[in-house]
PDB file of C-alpha atoms and ligand atoms in Angstrom:
ATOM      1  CA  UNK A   1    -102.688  23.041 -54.165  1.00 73.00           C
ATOM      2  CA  UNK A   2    -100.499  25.461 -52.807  1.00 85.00           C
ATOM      3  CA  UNK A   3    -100.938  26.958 -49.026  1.00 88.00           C
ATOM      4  CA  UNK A   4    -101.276  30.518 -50.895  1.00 87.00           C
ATOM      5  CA  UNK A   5    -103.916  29.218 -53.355  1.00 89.00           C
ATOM      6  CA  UNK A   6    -105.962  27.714 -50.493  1.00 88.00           C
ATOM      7  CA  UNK A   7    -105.977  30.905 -48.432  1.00 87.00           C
ATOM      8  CA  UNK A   8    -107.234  32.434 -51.871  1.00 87.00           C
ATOM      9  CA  UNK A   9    -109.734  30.044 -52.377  1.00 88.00           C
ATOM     10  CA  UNK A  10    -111.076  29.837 -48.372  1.00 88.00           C
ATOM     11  CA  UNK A  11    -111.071  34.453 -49.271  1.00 87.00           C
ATOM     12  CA  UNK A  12    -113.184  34.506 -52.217  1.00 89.00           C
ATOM     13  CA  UNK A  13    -116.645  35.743 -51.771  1.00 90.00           C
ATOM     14  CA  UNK A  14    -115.487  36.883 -47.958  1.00 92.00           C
ATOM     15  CA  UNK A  15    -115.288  40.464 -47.138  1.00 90.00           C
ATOM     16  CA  UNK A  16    -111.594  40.665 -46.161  1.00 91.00           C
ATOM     17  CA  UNK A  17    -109.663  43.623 -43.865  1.00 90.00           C
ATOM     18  CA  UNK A  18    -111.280  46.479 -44.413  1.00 89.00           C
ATOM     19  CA  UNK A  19    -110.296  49.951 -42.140  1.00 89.00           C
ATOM     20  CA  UNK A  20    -113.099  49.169 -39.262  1.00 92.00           C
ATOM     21  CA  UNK A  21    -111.401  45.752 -39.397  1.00 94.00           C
ATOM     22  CA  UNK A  22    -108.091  47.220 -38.972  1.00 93.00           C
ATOM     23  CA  UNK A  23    -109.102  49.560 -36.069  1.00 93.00           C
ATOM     24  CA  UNK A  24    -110.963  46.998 -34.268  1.00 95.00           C
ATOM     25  CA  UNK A  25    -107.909  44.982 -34.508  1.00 96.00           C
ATOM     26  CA  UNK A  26    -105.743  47.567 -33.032  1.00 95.00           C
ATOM     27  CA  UNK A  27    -108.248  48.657 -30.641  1.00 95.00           C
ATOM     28  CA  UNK A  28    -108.459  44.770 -29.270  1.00 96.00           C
ATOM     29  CA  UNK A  29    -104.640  44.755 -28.829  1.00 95.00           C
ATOM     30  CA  UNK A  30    -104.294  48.178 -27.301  1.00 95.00           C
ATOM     31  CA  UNK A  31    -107.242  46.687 -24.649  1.00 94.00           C
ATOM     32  CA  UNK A  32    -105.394  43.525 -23.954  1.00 93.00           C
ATOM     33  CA  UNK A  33    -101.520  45.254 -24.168  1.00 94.00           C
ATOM     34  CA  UNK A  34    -103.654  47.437 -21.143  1.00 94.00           C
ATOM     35  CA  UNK A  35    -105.173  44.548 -19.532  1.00 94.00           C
ATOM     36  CA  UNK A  36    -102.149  42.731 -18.995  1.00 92.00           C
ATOM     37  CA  UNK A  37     -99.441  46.187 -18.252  1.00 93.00           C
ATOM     38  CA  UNK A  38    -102.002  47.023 -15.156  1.00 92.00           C
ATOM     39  CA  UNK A  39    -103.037  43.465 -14.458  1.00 91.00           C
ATOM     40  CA  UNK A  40    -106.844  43.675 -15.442  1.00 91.00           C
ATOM     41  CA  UNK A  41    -107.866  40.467 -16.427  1.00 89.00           C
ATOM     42  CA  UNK A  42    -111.140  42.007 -17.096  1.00 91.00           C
ATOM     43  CA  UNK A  43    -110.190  44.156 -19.944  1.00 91.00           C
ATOM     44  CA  UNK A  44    -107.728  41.645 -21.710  1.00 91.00           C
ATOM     45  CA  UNK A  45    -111.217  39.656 -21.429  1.00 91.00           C
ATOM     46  CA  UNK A  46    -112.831  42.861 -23.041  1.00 93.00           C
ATOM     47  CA  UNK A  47    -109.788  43.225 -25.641  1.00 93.00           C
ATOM     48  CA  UNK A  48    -110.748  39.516 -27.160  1.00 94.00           C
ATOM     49  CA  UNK A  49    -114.031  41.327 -28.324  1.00 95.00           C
ATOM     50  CA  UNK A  50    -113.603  43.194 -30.956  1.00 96.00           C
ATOM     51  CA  UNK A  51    -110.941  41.108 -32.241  1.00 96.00           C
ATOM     52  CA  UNK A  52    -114.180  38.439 -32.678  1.00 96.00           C
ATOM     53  CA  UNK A  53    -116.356  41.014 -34.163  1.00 96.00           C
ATOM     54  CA  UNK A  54    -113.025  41.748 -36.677  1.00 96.00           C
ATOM     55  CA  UNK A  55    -112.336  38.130 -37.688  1.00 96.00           C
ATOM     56  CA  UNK A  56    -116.202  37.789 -38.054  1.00 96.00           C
ATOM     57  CA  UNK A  57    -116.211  40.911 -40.951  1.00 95.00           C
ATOM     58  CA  UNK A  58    -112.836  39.816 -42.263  1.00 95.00           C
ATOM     59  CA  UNK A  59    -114.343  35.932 -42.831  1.00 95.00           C
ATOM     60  CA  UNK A  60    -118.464  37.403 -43.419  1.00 95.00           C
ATOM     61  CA  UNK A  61    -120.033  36.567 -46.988  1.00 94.00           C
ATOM     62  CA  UNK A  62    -122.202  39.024 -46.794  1.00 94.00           C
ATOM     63  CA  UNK A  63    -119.965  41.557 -48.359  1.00 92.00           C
ATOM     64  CA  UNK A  64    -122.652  44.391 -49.203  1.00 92.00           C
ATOM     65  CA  UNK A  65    -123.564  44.837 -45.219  1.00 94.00           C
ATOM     66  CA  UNK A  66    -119.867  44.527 -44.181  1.00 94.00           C
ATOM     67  CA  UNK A  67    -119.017  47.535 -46.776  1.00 93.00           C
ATOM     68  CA  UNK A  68    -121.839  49.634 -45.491  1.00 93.00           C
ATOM     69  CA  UNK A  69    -120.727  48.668 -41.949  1.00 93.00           C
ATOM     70  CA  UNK A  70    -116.836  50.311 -42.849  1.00 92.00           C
ATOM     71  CA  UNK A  71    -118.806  52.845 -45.011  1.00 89.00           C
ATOM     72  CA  UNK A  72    -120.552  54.706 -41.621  1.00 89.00           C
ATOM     73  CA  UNK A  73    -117.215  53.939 -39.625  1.00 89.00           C
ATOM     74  CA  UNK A  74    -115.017  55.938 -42.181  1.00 85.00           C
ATOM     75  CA  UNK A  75    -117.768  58.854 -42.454  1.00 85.00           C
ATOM     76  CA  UNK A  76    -118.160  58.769 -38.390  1.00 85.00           C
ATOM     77  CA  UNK A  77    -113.900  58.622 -38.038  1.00 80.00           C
ATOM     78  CA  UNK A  78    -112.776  60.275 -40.526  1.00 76.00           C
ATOM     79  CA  UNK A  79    -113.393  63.992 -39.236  1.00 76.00           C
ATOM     80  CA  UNK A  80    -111.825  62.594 -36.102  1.00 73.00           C
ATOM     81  CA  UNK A  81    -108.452  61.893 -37.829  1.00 68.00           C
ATOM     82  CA  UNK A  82    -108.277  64.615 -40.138  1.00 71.00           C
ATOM     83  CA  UNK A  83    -108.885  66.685 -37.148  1.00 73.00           C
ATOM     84  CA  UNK A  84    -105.849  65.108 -35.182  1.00 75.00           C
ATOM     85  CA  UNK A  85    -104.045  64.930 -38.076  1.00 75.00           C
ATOM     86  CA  UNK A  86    -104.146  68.385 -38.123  1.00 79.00           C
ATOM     87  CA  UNK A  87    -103.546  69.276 -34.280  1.00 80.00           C
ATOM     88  CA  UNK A  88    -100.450  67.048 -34.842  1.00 81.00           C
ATOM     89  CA  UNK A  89     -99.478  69.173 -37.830  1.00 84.00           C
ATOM     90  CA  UNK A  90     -99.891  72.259 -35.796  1.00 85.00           C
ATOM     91  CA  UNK A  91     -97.374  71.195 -32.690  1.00 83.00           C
ATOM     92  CA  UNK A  92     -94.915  70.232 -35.141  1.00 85.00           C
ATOM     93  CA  UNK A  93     -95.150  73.447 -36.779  1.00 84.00           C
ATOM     94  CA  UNK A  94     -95.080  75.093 -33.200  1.00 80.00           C
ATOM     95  CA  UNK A  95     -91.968  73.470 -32.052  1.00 82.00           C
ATOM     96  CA  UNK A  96     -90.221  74.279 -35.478  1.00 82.00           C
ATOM     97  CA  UNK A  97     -91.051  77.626 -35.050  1.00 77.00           C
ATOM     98  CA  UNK A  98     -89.873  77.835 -31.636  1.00 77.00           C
ATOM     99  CA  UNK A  99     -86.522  76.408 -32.300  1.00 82.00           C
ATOM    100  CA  UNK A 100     -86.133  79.576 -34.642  1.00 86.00           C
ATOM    101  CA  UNK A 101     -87.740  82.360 -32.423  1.00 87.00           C
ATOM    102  CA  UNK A 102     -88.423  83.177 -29.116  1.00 86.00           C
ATOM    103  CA  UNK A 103     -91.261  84.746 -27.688  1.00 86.00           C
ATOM    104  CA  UNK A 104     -90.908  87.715 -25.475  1.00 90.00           C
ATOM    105  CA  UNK A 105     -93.105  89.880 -23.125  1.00 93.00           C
ATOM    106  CA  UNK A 106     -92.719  93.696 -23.790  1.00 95.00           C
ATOM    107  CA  UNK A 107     -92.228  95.595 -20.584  1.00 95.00           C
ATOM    108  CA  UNK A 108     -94.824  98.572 -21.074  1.00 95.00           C
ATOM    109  CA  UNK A 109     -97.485  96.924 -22.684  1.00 97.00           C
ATOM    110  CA  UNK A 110     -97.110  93.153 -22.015  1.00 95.00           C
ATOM    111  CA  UNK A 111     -97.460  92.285 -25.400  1.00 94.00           C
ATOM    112  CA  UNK A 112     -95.934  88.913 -26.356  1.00 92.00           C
ATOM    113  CA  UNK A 113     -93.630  89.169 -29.718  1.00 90.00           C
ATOM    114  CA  UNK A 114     -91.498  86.650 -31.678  1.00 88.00           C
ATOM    115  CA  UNK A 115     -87.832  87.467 -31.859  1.00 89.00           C
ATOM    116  CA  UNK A 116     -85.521  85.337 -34.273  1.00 88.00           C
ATOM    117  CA  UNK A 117     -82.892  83.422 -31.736  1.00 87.00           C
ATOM    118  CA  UNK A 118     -79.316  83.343 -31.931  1.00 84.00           C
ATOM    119  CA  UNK A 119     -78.723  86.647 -32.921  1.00 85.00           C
ATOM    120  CA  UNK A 120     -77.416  87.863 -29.432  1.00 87.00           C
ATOM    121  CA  UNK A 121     -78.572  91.020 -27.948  1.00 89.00           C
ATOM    122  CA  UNK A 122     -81.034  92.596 -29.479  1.00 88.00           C
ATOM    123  CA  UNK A 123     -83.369  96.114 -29.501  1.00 92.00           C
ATOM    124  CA  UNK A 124     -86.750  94.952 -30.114  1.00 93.00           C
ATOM    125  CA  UNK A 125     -89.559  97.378 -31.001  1.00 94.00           C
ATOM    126  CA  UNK A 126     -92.444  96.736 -29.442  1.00 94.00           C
ATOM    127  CA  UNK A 127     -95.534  96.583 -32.947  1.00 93.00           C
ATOM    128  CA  UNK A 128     -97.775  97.334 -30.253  1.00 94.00           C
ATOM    129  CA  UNK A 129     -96.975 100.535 -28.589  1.00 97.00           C
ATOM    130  CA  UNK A 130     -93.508 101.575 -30.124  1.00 95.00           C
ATOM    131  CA  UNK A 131     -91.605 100.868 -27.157  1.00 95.00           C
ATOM    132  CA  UNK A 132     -87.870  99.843 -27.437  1.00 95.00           C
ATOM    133  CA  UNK A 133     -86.573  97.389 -24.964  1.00 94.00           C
ATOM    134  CA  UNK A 134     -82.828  95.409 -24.986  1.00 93.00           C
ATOM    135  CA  UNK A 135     -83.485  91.947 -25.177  1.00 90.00           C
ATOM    136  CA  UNK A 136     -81.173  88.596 -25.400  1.00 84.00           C
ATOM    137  CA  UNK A 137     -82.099  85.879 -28.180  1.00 76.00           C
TER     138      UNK A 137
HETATM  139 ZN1   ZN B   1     -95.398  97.260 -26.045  1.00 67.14          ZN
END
């Protein structure tokens, strides 16, 4: 039998990876990758846990409980990375935006206003209270 074949025999009827298998994975190497940069033996000691607890739902045979398990992970994460997702999307979008304007104060009012850059000097009009000022983009 081939090596391939065996590992597909020794899978069936196991649960597998799943995503809370995946992040406990990458949460155990992040722990030990710690551990061992600041010399904390403790917490590559801590890192080997949920490495167990992944290798224990990736080999499990009881499949139903293991889905469930990754079921409430992905409902209890999954705000959590669309939410980052997001905030990531925004500071891209922010430091796109700010390699095409520039933001300046006007002088009477202290308002802040976007100017496009690169188009020397310029007279900006203030939207807030009218007021013309010179200024360099
Ligand atoms: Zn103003």
């Amino acid at each position: 039998m081939k090596f391939k074949d065996k590992v597909i025999q020794f899978m069936t009827g196991r649960n597998g990876g799943d995503q809370l298998s995946t992040f406990l994975i990458v949460t155990s190497l992040a722990l030990s990758l710690i551990g061992q940069a600041a010399n904390l033996e403790f917490l590559v000691f801590v890192g080997y846990l949920p490495l167990g607890y992944a290798l224990f739902r990736i080999l499990s045979r009881n499949v139903e409980k293991r889905r469930l398990e990754n079921y409430k992970f992905a409902i209890l994460f999954s705000p959590l990375y669309g939410r980052s997702y997001r905030f990531a999307t925004r500071l891209k979008m922010r430091a796109e935006e700010a390699k095409m304007h520039k933001y300046v104060k006007c002088p009477q009012c202290k308002a802040m206003m976007r100017v496009p850059r690169g188009k020397g000097k310029l007279m900006v009009t203030c939207p807030k209270c009218q007021n013309k000022f010179p200024s360099k983009s």
